[in-house]
PDB file of C-alpha atoms in Angstrom:
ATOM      1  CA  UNK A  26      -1.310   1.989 -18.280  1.00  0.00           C
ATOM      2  CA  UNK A  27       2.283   0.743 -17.587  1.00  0.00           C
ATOM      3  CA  UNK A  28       3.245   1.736 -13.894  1.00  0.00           C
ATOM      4  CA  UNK A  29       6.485   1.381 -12.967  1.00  0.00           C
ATOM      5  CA  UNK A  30       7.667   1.737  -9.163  1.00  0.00           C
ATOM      6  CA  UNK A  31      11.016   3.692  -7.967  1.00  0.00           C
ATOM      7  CA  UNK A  32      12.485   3.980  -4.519  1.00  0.00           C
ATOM      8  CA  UNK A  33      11.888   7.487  -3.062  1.00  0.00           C
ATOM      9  CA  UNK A  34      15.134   8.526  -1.847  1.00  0.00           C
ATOM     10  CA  UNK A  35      16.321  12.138  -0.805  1.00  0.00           C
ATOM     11  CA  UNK A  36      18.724  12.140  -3.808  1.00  0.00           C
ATOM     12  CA  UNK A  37      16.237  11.327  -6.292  1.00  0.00           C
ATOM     13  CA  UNK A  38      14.962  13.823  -8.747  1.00  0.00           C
ATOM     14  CA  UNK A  39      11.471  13.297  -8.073  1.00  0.00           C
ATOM     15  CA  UNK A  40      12.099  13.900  -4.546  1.00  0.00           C
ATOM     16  CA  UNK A  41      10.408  17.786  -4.301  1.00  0.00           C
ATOM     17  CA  UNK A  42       7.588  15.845  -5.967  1.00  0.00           C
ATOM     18  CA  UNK A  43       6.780  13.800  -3.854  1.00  0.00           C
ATOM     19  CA  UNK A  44       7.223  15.982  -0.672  1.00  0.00           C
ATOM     20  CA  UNK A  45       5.053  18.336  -2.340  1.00  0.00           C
ATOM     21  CA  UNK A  46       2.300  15.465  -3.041  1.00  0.00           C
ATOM     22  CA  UNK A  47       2.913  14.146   0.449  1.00  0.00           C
ATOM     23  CA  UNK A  48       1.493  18.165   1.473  1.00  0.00           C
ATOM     24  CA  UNK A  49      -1.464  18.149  -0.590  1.00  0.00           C
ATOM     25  CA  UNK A  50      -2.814  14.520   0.245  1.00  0.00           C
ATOM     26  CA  UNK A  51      -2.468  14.615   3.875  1.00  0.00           C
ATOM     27  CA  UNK A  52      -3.659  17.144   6.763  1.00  0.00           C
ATOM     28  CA  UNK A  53       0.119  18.031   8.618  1.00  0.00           C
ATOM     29  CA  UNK A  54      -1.470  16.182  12.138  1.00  0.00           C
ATOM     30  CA  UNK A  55      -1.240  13.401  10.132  1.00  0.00           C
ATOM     31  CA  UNK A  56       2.029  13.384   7.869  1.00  0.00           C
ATOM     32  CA  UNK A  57       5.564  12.546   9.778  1.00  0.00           C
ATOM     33  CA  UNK A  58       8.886  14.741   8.695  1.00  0.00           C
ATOM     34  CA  UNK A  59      10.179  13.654   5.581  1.00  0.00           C
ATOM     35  CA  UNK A  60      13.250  13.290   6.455  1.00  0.00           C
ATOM     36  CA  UNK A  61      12.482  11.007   9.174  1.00  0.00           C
ATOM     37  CA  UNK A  62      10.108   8.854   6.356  1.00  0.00           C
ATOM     38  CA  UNK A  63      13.507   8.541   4.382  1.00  0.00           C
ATOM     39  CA  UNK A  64      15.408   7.540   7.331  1.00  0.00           C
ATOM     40  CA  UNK A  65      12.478   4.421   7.781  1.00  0.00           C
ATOM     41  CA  UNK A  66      13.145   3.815   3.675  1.00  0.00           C
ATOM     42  CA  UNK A  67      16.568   3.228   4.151  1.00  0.00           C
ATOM     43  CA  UNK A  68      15.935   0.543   6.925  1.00  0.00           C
ATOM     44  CA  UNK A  69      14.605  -3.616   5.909  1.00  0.00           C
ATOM     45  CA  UNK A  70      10.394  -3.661   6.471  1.00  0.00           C
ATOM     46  CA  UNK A  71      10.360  -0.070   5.118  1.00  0.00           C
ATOM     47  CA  UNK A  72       8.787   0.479   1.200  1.00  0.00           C
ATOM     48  CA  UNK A  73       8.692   4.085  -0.115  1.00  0.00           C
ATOM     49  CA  UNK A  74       7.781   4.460  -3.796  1.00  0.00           C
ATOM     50  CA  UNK A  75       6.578   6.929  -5.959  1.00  0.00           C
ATOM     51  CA  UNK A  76       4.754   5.172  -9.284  1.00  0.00           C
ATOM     52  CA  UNK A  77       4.879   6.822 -13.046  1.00  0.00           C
ATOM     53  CA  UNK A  78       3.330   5.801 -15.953  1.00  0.00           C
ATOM     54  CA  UNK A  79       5.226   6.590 -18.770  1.00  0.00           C
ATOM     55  CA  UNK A  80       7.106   9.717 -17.422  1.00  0.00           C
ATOM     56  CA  UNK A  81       3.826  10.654 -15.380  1.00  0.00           C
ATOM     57  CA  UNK A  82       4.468  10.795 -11.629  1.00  0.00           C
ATOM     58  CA  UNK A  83       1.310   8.748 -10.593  1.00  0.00           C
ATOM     59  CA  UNK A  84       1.582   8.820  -6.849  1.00  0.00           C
ATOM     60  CA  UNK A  85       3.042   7.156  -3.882  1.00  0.00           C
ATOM     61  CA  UNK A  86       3.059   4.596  -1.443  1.00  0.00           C
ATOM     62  CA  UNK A  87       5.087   4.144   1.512  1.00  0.00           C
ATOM     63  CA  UNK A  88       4.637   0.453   3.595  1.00  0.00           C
ATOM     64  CA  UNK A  89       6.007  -0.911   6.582  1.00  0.00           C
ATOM     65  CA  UNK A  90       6.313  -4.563   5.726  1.00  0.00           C
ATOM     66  CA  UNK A  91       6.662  -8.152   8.186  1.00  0.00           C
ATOM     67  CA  UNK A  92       6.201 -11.756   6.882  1.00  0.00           C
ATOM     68  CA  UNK A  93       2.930 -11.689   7.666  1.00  0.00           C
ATOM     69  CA  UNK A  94       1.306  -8.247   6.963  1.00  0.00           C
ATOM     70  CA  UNK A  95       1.905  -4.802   4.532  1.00  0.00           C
ATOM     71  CA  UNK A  96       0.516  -1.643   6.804  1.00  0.00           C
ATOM     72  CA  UNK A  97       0.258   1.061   4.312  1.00  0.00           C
ATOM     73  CA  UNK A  98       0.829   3.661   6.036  1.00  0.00           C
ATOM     74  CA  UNK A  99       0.513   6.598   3.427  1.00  0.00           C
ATOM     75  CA  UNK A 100      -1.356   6.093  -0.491  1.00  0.00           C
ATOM     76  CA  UNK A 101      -1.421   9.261  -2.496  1.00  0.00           C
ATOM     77  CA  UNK A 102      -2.469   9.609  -6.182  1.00  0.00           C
ATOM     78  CA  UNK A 103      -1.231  12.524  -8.005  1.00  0.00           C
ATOM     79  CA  UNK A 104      -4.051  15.104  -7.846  1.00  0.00           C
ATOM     80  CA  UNK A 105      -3.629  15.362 -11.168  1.00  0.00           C
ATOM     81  CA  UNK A 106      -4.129  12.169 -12.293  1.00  0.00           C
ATOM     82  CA  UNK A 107      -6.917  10.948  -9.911  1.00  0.00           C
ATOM     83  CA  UNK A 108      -9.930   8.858 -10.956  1.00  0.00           C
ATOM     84  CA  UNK A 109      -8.144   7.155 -13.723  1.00  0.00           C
ATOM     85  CA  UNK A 110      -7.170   4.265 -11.992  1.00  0.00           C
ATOM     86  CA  UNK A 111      -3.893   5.278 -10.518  1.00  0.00           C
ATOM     87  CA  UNK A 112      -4.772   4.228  -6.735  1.00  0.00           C
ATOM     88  CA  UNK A 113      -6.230   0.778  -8.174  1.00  0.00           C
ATOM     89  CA  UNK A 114      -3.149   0.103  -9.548  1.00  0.00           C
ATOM     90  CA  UNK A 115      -1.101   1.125  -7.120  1.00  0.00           C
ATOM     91  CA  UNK A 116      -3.071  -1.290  -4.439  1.00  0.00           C
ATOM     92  CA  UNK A 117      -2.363  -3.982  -6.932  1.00  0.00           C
ATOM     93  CA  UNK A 118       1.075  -3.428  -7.468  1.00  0.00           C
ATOM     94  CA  UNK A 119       1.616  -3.982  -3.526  1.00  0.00           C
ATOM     95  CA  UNK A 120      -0.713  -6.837  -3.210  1.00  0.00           C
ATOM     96  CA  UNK A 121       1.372  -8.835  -6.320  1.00  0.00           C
ATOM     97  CA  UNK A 122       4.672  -7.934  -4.484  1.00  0.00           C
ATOM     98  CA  UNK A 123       3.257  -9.257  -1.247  1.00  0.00           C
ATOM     99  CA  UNK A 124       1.359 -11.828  -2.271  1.00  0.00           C
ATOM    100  CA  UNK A 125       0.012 -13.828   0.494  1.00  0.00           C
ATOM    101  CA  UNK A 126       0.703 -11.609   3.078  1.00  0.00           C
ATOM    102  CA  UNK A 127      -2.429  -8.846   4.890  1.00  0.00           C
ATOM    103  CA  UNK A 128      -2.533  -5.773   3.941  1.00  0.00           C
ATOM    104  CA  UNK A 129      -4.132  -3.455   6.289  1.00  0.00           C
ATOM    105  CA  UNK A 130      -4.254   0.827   5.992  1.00  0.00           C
ATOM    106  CA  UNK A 131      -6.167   3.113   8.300  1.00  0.00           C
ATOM    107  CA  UNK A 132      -8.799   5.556   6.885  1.00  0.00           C
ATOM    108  CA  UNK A 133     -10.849   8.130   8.551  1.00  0.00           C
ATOM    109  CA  UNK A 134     -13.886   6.610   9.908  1.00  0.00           C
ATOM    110  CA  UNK A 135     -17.550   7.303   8.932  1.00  0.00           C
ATOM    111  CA  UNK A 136     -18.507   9.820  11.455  1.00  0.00           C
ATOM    112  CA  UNK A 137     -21.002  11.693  10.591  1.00  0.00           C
ATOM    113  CA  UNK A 138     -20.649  14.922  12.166  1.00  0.00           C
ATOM    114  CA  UNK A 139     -17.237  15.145  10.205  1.00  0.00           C
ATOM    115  CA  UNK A 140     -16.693  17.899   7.763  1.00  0.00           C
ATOM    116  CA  UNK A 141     -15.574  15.538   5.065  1.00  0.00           C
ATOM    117  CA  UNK A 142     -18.054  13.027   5.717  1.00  0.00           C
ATOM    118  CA  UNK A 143     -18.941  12.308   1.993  1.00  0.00           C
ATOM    119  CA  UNK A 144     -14.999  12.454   1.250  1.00  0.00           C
ATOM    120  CA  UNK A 145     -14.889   9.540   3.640  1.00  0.00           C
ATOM    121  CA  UNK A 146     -17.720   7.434   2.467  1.00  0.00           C
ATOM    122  CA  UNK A 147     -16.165   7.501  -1.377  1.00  0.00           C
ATOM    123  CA  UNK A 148     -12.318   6.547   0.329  1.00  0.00           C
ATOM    124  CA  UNK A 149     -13.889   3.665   2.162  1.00  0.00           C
ATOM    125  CA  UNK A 150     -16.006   2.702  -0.889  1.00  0.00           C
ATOM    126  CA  UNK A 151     -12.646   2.912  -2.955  1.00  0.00           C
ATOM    127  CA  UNK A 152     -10.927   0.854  -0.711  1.00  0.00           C
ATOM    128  CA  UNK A 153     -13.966  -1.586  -0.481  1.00  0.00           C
ATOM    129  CA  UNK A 154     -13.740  -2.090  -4.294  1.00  0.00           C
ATOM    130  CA  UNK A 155      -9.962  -2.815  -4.092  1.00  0.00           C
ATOM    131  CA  UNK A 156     -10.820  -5.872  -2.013  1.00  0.00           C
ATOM    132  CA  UNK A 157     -10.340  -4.531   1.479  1.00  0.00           C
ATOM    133  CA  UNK A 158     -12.700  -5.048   4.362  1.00  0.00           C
ATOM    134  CA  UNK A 159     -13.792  -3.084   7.691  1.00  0.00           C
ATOM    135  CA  UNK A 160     -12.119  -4.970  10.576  1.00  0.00           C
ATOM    136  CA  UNK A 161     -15.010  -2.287  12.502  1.00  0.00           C
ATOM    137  CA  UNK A 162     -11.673  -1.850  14.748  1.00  0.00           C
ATOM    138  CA  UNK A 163     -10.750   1.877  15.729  1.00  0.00           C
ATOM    139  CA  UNK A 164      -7.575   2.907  16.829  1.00  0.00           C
ATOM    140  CA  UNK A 165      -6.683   6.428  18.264  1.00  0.00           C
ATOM    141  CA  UNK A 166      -3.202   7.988  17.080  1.00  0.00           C
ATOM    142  CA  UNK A 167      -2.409  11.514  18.641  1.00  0.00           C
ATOM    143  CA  UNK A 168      -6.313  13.131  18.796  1.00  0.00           C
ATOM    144  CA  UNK A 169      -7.135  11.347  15.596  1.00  0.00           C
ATOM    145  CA  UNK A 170      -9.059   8.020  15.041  1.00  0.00           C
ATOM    146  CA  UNK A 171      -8.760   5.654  12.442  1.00  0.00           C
ATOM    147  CA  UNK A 172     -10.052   2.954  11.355  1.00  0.00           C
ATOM    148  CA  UNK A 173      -8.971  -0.190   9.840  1.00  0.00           C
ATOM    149  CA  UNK A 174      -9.397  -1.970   7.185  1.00  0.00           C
ATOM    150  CA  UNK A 175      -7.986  -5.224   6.200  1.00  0.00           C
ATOM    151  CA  UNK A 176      -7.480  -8.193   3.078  1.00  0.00           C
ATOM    152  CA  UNK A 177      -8.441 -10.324   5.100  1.00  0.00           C
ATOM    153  CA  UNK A 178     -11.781 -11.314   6.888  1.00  0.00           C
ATOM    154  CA  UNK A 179      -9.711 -12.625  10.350  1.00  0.00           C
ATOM    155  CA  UNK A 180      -7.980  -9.309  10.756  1.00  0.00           C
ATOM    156  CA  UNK A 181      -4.438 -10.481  12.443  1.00  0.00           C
ATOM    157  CA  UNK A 182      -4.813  -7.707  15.309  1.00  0.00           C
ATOM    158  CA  UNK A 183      -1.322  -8.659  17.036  1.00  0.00           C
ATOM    159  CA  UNK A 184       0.764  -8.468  13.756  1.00  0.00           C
ATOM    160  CA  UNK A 185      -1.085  -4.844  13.354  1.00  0.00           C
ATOM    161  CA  UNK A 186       0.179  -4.013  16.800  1.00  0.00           C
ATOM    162  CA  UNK A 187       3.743  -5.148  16.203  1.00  0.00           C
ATOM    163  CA  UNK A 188       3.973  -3.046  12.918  1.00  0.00           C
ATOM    164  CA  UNK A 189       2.614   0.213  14.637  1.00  0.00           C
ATOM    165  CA  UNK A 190       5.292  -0.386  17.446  1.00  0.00           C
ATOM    166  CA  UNK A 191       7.952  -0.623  15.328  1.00  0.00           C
ATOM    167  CA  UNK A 192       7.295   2.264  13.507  1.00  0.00           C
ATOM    168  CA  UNK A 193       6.615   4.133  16.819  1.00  0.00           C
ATOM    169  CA  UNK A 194       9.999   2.930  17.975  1.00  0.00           C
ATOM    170  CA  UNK A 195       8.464   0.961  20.774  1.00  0.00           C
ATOM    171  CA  UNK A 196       6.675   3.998  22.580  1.00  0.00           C
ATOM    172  CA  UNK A 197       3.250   3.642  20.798  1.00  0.00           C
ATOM    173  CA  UNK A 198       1.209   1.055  22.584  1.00  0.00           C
ATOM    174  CA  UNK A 199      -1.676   0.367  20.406  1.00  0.00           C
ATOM    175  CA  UNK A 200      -5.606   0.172  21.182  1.00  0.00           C
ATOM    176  CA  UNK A 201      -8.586  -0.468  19.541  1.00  0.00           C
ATOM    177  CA  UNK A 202     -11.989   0.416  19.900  1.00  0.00           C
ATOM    178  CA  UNK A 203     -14.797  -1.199  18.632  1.00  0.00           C
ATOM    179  CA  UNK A 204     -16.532   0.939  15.354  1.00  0.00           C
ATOM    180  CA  UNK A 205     -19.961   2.552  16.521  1.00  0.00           C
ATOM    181  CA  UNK A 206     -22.679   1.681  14.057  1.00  0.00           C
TER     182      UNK A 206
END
């Protein structure tokens, strides 16, 4: 495997490739407009990339980025190429271009009344195997909850906040519940 990363811009020829992805991966309450994803990519602290290996489109990754913390806000592996170590890769690829710095993502949380309960165990035992950690922290976006998980065992919960304000252009004031074990 040989993943390279490119900048997803409008332009790009890739571009219908990745929108399409972007509709497959993720449930519409929970995807923003593309175009207003681009505008963000355009902007310093913004990362959108879509990963090939060879000339195989891989998947994507689009990160909102401060000195101290990566927030990956959406991970997608190419439906097509899933469970061959794309989304490892991917992770990796981030954590060597931040190195040093958190990296935090939300997932669904392990409710178990959800319809896609067992979908959500494997994601957070994915993501567990990839090095991150439950921060047992909850935070509600729109009627949705999430919860997040971490690099690091001292989850910075202030940098967090900053990152989801600034991609909420201030409006989005942040709150977490405790996980419920």
């Amino acid at each position: 495997m040989e993943l390279r990363r490119i900048a997803v811009i409008k332009k790009s020829s890739n571009y219908k490739e990745v929108k399409d992805l972007m509709k497959r991966a993720f449930p519409k309450n929970e995807r923003m407009p593309m175009w207003l994803l681009n505008y963000w990519a355009k902007k310093d602290g913004y990362d959108f990339w879509s990963y090939y290996d060879g000339e195989d489109f891989c998947g994507i990754c689009f990160a909102v980025i401060n000195k101290k913390m990566v927030f990956i806000w959406y991970l997608a592996v190419n439906d097509k190429m899933r469970s061959c170590g794309y989304g490892s890769a991917i992770l990796n690829d981030v954590k060597e271009k931040y190195a040093g710095c958190e990296i935090t993502l939300n997932v669904e949380p392990l409710y178990t009344t959800a319809d896609n309960y067992e979908q959500r165990v494997k994601r957070i035992a994915f993501y567990a195997r990839n090095g991150f950690l439950n921060t047992e922290k909850i935070i509600k976006f729109k009627k949705d909850d999430f919860l997040v998980l971490s690099t690091k065992k001292d989850f910075d919960e202030v940098t967090y906040k900053e990152i989801l304000r600034k991609l909420s252009f201030g409006l989005f004031k942040p709150n977490f519940t405790q996980e419920n074990k």
